[in-house]
Coordinates of C-alpha atoms in Angstrom, one line a residue:
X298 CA -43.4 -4.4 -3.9
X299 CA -42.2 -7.9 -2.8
X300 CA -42.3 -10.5 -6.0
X301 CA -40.9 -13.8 -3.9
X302 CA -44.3 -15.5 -4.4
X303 CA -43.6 -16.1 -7.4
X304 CA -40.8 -17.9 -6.7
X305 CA -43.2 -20.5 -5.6
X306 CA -45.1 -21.3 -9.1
X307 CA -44.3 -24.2 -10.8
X308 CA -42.5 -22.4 -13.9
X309 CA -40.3 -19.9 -12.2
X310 CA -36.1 -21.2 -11.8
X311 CA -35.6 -18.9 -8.8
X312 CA -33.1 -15.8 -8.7
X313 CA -29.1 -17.0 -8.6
X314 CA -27.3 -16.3 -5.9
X315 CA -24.2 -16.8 -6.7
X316 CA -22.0 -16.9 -10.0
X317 CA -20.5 -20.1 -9.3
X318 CA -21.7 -23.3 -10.8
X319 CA -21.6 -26.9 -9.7
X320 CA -19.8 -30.0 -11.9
X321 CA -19.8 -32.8 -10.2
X322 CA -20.4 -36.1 -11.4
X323 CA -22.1 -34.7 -14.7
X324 CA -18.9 -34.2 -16.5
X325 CA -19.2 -33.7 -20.7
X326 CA -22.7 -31.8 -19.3
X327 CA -24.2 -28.1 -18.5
X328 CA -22.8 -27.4 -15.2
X329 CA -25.5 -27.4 -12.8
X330 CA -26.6 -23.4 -11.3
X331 CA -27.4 -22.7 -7.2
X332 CA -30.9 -22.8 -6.1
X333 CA -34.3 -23.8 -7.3
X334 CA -33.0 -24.3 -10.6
X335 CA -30.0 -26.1 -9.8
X336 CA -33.1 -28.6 -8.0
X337 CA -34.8 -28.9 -11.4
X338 CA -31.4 -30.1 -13.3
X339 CA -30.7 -32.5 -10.6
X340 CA -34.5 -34.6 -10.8
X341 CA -33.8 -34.1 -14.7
X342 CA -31.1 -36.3 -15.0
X343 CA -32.0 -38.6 -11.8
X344 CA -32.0 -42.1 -13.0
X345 CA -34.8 -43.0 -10.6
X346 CA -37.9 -41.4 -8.8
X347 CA -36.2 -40.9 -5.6
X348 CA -36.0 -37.6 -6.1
X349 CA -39.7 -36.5 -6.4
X350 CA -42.3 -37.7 -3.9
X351 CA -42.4 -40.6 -2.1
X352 CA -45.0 -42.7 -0.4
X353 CA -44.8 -43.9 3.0
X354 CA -44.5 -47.4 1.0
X355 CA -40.8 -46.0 -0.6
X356 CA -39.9 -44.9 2.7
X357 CA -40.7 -48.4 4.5
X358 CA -38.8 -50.5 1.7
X359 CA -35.7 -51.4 3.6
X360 CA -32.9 -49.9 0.9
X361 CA -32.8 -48.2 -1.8
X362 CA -31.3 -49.3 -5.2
X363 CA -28.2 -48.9 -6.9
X364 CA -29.6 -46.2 -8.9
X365 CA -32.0 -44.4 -6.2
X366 CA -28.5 -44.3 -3.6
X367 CA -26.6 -43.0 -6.9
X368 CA -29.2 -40.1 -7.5
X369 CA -29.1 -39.4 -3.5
X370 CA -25.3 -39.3 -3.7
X371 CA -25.6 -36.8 -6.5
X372 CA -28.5 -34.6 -5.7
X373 CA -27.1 -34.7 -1.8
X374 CA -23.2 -33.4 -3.3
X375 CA -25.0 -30.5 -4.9
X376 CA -26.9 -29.8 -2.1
X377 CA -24.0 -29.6 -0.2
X378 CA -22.3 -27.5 -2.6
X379 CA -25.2 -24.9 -2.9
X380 CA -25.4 -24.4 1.1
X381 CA -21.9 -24.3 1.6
X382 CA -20.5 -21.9 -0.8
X383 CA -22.9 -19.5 0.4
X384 CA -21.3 -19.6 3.9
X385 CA -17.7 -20.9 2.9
X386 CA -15.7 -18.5 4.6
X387 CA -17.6 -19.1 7.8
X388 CA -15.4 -22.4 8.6
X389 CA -12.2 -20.9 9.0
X390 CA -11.6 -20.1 12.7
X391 CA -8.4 -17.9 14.2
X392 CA -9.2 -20.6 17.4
X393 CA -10.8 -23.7 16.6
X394 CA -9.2 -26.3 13.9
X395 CA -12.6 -26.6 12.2
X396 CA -11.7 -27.9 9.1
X397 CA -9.1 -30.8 10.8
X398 CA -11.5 -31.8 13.0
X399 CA -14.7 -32.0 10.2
X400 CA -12.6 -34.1 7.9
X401 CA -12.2 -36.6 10.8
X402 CA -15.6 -36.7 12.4
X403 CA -16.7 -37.1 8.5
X404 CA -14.9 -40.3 8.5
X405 CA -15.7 -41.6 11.3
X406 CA -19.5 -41.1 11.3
X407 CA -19.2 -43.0 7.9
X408 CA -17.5 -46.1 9.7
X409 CA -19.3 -45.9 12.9
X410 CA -23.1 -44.3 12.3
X411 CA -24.7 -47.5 10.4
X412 CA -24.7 -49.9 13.1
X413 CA -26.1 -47.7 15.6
X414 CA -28.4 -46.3 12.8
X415 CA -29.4 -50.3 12.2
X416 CA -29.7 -50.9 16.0
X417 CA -32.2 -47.7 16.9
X418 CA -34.3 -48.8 13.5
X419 CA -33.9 -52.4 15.5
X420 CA -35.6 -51.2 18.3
X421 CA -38.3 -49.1 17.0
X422 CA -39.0 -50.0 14.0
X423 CA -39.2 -48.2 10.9
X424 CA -42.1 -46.7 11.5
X425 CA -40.7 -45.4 15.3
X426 CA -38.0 -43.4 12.9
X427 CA -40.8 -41.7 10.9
X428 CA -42.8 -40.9 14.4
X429 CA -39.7 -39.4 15.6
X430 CA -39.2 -37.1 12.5
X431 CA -42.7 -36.2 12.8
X432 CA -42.5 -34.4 16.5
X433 CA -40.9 -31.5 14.7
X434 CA -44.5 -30.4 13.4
X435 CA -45.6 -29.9 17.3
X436 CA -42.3 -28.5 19.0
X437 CA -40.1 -25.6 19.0
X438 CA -36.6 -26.0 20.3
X439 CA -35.6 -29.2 19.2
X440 CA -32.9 -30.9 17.6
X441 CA -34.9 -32.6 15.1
X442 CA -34.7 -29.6 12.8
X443 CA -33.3 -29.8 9.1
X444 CA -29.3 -29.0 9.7
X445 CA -29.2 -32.1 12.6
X446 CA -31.5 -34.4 9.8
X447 CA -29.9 -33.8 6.9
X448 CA -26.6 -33.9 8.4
X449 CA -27.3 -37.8 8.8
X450 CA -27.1 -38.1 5.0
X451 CA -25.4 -35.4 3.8
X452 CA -22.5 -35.1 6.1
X453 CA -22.4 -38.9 7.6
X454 CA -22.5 -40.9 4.4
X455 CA -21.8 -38.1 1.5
X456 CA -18.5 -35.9 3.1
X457 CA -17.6 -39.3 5.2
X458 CA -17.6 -41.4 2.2
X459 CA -16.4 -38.1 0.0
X460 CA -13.1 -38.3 2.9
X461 CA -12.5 -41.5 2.7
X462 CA -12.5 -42.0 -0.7
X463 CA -9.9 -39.3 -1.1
X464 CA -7.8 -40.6 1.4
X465 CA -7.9 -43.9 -0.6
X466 CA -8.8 -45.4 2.3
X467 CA -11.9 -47.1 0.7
X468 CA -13.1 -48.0 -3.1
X469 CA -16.7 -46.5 -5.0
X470 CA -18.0 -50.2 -4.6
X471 CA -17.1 -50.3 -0.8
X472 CA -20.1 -50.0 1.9
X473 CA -23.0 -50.0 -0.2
X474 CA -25.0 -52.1 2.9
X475 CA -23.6 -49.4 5.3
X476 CA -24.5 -46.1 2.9
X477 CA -28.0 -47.6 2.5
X478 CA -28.6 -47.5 6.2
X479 CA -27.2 -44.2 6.9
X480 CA -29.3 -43.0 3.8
X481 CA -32.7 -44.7 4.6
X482 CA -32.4 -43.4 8.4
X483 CA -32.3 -40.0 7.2
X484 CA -35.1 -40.4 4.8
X485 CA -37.2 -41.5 7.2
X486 CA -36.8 -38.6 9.8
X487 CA -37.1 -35.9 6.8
X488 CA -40.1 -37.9 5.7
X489 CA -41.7 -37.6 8.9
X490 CA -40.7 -34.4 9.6
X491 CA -42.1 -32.8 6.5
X492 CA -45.1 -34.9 5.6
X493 CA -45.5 -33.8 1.6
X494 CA -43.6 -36.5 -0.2
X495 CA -40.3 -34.7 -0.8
X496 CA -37.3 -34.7 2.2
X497 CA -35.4 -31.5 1.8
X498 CA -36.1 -28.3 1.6
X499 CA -34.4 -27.2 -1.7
X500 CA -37.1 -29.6 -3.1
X501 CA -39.7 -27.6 -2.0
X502 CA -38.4 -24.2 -3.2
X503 CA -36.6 -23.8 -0.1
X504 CA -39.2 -23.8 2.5
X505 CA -39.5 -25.8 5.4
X506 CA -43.0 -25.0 6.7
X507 CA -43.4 -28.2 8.9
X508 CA -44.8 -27.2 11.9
X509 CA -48.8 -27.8 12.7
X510 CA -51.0 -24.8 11.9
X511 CA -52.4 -24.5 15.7
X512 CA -48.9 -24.6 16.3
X513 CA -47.9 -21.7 14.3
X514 CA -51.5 -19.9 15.1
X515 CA -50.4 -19.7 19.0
X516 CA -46.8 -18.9 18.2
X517 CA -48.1 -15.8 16.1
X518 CA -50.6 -14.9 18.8
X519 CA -47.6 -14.0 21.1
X520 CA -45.9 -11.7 18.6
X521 CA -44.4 -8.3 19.8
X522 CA -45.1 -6.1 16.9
X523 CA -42.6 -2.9 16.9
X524 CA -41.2 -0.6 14.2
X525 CA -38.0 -1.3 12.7
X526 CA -35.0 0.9 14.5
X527 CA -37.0 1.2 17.6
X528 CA -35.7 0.1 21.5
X529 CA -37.6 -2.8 20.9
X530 CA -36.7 -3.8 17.9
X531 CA -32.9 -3.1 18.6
X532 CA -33.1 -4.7 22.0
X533 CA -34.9 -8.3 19.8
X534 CA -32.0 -8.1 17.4
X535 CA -29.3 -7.8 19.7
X536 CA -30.5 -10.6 21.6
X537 CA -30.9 -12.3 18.6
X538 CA -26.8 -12.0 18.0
X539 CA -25.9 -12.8 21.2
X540 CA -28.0 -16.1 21.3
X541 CA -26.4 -16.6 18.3
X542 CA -22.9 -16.1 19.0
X543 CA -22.9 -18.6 21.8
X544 CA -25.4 -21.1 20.1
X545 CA -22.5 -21.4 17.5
X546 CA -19.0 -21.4 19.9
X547 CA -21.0 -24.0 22.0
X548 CA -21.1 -26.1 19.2
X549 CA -17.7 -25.6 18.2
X550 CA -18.2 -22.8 15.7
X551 CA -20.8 -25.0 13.6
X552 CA -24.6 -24.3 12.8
X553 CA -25.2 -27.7 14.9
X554 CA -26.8 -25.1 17.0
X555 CA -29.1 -23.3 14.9
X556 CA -31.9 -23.8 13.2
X557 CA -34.7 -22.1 11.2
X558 CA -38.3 -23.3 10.0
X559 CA -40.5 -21.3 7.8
X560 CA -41.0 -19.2 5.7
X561 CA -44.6 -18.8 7.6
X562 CA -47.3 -16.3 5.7
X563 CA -49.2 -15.1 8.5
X564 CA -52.3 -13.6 7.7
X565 CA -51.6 -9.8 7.2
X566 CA -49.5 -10.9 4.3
X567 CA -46.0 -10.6 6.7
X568 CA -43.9 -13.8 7.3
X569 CA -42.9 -15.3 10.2
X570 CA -39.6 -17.5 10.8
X571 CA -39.1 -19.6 13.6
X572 CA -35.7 -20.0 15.0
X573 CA -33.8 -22.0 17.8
X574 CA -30.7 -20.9 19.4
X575 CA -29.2 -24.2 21.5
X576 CA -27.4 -22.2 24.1
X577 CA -26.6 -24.6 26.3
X578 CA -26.4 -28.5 25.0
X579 CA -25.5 -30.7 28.2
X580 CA -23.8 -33.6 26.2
X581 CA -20.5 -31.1 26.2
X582 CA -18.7 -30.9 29.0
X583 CA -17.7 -27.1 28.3
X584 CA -21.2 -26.6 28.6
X585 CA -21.1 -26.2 31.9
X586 CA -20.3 -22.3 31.8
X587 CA -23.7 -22.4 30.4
X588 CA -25.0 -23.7 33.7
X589 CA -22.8 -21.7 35.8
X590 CA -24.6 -18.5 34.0
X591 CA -27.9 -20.2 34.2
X592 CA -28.4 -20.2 30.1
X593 CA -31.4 -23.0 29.2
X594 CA -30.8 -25.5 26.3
X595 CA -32.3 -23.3 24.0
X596 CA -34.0 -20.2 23.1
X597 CA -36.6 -19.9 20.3
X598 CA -37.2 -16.7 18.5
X599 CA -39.7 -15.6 16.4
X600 CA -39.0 -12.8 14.0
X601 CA -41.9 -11.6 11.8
X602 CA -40.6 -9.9 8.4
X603 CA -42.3 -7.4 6.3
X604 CA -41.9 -8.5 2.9
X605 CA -43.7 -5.7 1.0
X606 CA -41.1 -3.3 3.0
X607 CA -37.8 -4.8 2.0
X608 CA -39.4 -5.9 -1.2
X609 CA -38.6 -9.5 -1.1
X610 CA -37.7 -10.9 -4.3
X611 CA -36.4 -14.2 -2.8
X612 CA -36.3 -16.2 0.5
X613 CA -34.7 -19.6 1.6
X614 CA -34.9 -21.6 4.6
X615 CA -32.2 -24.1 3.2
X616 CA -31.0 -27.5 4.6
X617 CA -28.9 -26.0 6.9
X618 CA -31.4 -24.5 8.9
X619 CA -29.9 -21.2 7.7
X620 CA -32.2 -18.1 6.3
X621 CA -31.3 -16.1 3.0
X622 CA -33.1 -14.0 1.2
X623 CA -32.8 -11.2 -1.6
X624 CA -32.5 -8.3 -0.8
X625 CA -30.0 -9.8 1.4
X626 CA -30.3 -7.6 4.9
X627 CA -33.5 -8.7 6.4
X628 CA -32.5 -7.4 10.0
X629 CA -33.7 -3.9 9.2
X630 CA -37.2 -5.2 8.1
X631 CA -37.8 -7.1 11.4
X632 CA -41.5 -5.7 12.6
X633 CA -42.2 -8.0 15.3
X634 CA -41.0 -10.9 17.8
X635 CA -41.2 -13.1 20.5
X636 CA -39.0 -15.3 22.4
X637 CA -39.3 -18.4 24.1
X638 CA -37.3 -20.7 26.8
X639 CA -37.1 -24.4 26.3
X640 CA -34.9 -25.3 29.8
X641 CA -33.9 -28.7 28.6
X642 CA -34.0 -30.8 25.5
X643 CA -36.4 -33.1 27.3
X644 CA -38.6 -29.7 28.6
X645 CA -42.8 -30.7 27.7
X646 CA -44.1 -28.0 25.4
X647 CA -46.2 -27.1 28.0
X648 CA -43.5 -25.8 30.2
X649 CA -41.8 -23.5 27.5
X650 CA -42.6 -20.3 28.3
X651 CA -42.0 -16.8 26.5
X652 CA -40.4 -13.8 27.8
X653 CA -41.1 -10.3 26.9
X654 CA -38.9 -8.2 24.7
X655 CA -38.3 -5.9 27.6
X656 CA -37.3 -8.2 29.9
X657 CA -34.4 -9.8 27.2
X658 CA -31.2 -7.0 28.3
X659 CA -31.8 -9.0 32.0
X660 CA -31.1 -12.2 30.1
X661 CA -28.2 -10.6 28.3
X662 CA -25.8 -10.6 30.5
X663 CA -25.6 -14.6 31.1
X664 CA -25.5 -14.9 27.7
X665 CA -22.3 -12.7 26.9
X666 CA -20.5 -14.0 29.9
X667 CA -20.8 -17.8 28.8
X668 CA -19.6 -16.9 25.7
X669 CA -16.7 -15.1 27.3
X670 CA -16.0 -17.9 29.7
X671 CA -15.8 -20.4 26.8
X672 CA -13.7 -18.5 24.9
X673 CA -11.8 -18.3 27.6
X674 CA -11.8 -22.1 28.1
X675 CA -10.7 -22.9 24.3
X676 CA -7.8 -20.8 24.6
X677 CA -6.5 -22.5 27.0
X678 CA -7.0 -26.0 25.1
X679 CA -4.1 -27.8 22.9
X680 CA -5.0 -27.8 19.7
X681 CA -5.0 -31.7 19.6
X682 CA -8.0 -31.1 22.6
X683 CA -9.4 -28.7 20.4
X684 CA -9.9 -31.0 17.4
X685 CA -11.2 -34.1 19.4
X686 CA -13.9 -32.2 21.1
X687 CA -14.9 -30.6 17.8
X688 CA -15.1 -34.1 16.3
X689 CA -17.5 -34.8 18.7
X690 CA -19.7 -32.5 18.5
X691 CA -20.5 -33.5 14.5
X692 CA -20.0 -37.3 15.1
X693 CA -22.0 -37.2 18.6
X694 CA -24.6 -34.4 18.1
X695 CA -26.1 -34.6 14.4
X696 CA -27.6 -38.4 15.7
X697 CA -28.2 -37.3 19.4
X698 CA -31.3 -36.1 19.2
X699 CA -32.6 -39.1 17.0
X700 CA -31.1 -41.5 19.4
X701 CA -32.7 -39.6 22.7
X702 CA -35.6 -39.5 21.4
X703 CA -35.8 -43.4 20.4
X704 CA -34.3 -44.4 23.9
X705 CA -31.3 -45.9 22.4
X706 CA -28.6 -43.2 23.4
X707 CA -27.5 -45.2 26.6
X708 CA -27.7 -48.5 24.7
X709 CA -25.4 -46.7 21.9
X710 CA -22.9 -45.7 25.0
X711 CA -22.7 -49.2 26.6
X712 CA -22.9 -51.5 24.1
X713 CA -21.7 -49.6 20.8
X714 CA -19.5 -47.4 22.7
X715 CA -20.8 -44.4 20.8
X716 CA -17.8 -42.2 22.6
X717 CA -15.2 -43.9 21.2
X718 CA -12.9 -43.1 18.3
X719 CA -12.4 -45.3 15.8
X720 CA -8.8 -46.5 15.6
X721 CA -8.7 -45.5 11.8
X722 CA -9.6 -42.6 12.8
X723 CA -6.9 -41.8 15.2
X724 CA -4.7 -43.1 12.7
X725 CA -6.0 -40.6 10.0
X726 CA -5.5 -37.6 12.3
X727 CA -1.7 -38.1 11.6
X728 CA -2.5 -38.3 7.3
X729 CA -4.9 -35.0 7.3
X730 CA -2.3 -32.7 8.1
X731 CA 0.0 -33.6 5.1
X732 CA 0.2 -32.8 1.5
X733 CA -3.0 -29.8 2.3
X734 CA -5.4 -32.8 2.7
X735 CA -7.7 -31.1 4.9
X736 CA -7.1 -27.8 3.9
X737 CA -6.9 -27.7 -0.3
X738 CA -7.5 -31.8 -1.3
X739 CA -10.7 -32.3 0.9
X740 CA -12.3 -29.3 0.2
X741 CA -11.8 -28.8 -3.3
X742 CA -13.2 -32.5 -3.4
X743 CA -15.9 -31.2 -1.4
X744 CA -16.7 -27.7 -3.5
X745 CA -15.8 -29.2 -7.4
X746 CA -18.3 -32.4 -5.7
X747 CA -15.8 -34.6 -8.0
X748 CA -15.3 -36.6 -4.8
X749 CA -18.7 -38.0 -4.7
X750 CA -17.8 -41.0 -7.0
X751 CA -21.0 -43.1 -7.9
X752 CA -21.4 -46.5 -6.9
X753 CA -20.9 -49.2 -10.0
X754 CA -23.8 -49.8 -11.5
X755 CA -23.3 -54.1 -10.7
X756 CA -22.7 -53.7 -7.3
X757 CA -24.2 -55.9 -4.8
X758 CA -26.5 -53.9 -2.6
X759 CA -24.9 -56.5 0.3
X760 CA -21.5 -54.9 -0.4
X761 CA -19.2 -53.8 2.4
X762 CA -15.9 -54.1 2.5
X763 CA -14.0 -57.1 3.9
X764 CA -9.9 -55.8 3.7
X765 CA -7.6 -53.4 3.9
X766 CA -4.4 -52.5 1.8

């Protein structure tokens, strides 16, 4: 018998899943646990309200206070912490220098983000950056999704602003003007997005249910129902992997191209999660074994779950657009699916159209010899290469689809030069490699979350920062 309702009552702390607890900035206190408890520590000692709901009136106000941006910077370190220690083994590659080229494109989304940020809430106003976090609730295979939004705050201003302090390269009371725009951007599309007041998942229990019921209603209606260990179900689930494995190479061994929504109760009791696999994202110029094998931008997967059968005790949809439940195999529980095509970011909903379970093995084959032909194509690039490109795809692909979808992208790339690399940058890639700092000092920072200083309590919300030493 499943029990992970009760996970959602206003009393219940949530199972742990992990033994590993969180420190942070809340030194001389309780270390802070994973999960919906963890959530419930972090609003306890929040200074401000930023942390519960908000009103469309908060998310207008043009920047948050010294307080509110010091409970973000908390709450957003442990949130970090909790999703990454769950997967912290996943960004070590034999091939590609993940961790080199994270620690740079950290930095230099913190340096180069706000003013394109400032220009595309410019343009469209504050309200146009709400509206765009809002087309989530009626779409399936987009980038707005919760990895690619709370990336904006998470990674752009907490890890880039985490880096840089480390490095010594900036000061706690340095770019308080810029770290208010990066944060209020990404409030604004989570806002939107979700609709309820609150602007991540772990605030909600871990459930990102954002899509519009008619929405969900004709998703469900196209369901393949099958029993678990059957061709069917075998054939959906290696699909499933293979979408997978490729989704994550294109994008440079990240979840940039991933993402989950749900959990969704459907009305037989079972739940449904909704999941993209971006296969093919045109802004790389790799990509194009993805065209050569005729791969679309993204499939979209449905995979209905019987929770009574696995007896789910637990299930989260956290902020990286990543699925984990307890029990922890839900593949084996998988009693129905459906998959859908999305050709190009820019595809209308009306022209995304499903293919049948039986019909996936023909699809197969593309899939596996992308991925072969990029792997192909990455061994054959310098490791200097290597790290650039994977720069850009955090720096370039976590605001992409925000920036499409205001019509500032080309603006960003003419007049911003949005493809550029910071010279401090560049300069850093030379520092990163000595002493461990990318591979111990950075993320021990990271994990420990001591490297999230706060910003003094007196600083001027105007603050940037004017020199270098």
């Amino acid at each position: 018998m499943s029990t992970y309702k009760d996970r959602y009552k206003d009393a219940d702390n949530g199972l742990r899943f992990q033994d590993l607890v969180y420190q942070g900035n809340f030194k001389g206190m309780d270390p802070v646990p994973d999960g919906i408890l963890g959530d419930k520590v972090l609003r306890q000692r929040a200074k401000s309200k930023v942390l519960e709901k908000v009103t469309k009136e908060d998310v207008l106000r043009d920047q948050f206070s010294v307080n509110e941006l010091n409970d973000l910077n908390n709450y957003l370190a442990w949130n970090i912490w909790d999703v990454l220690v769950m997967r912290a083994t996943e960004g070590v590659s034999g091939m590609i220098p993940r961790q080199e080229y994270e620690i740079l494109a950290f930095m230099q989304e913190f340096l180069r983000w706000p003013e394109i940020l400032e220009m595309t809430t410019n343009e469209v106003g504050a309200q146009g950056v709400i509206d765009i976090g809002a087309t989530a609730r009626r779409e399936i295979g987009t980038k707005i999704n919760c990895v690619h939004d709370w990336c904006i705050g998470a990674v752009g201003f907490g890890m880039g602003r985490c880096g840089l302090l480390a490095l010594e390269a900036i000061q706690p009371q340095d770019y308080v003007r810029e770290s208010n725009v990066i944060l209020k951007f990404m409030q604004r599309i989570l806002w939107g997005k979700r609709q309820d007041g609150y602007i991540l998942n772990s605030q909600d229990r871990y459930r990102c249910r954002i899509h519009e019921k008619d929405v969900i209603q004709n998703l469900a209606g196209q369901i393949e129902y099958f029993e678990p260990g059957s061709e069917k179900h075998d054939s959906f689930v290696r699909f499933n992997a293979a979408a997978e494995l490729l989704s994550f190479l294109d994008h440079y061994d990240c979840r940039l191209g991933l993402g989950d929504t749900g959990p969704y109760e459907l009305p037989d009791g079972k739940i449904m999660i909704i999941r993209d696999r971006f296969t093919n994202e045109e802004a790389y110029d790799w990509s194009d074994v993805c065209d050569h094998e005729k791969v679309p931008h993204c499939y979209t997967l449905c995979l209905v779950i019987d929770p009574e059968k696995m007896a789910l005790d637990e299930i989260r949809v956290n902020d990286i657009s990543t699925t984990f439940t307890r029990p922890k195999n839900y593949i084996e529980h998988i009693v129905g699916g459906a998959v859908f095509v999305r050709e190009k970011w820019n595809t209308p909903m009306g022209e995304v159209y499903p293919i049948k379970i039986s019909e996936l093995d023909k699809r197969l084959e593309g899939i596996q010899q992308a991925t072969f032909k990029l792997y192909t194509k990455f061994s054959r690039m310098s490791r200097r290469t290597l790290i650039t490109n994977g720069m850009y795809v955090y720096y370039i692909d976590m605001i992409l689809p925000h920036l499409r979808l205001a019509g500032t992208y080309e603006k960003a790339c003419k007049d911003y030069e949005f493809w550029e690399i910071d010279q401090r940058v560049s300069n850093y890639y030379y520092d990163i490699v000595k002493r461990g700092f990318a591979q111990a000092t950075v993320p021990q920072k990271i994990f420990s979350g001591e490297g999230y200083l706060p910003f003094p309590d007196d600083v001027s919300l105007t603050r940037s920062k004017y020199y270098w030493k």
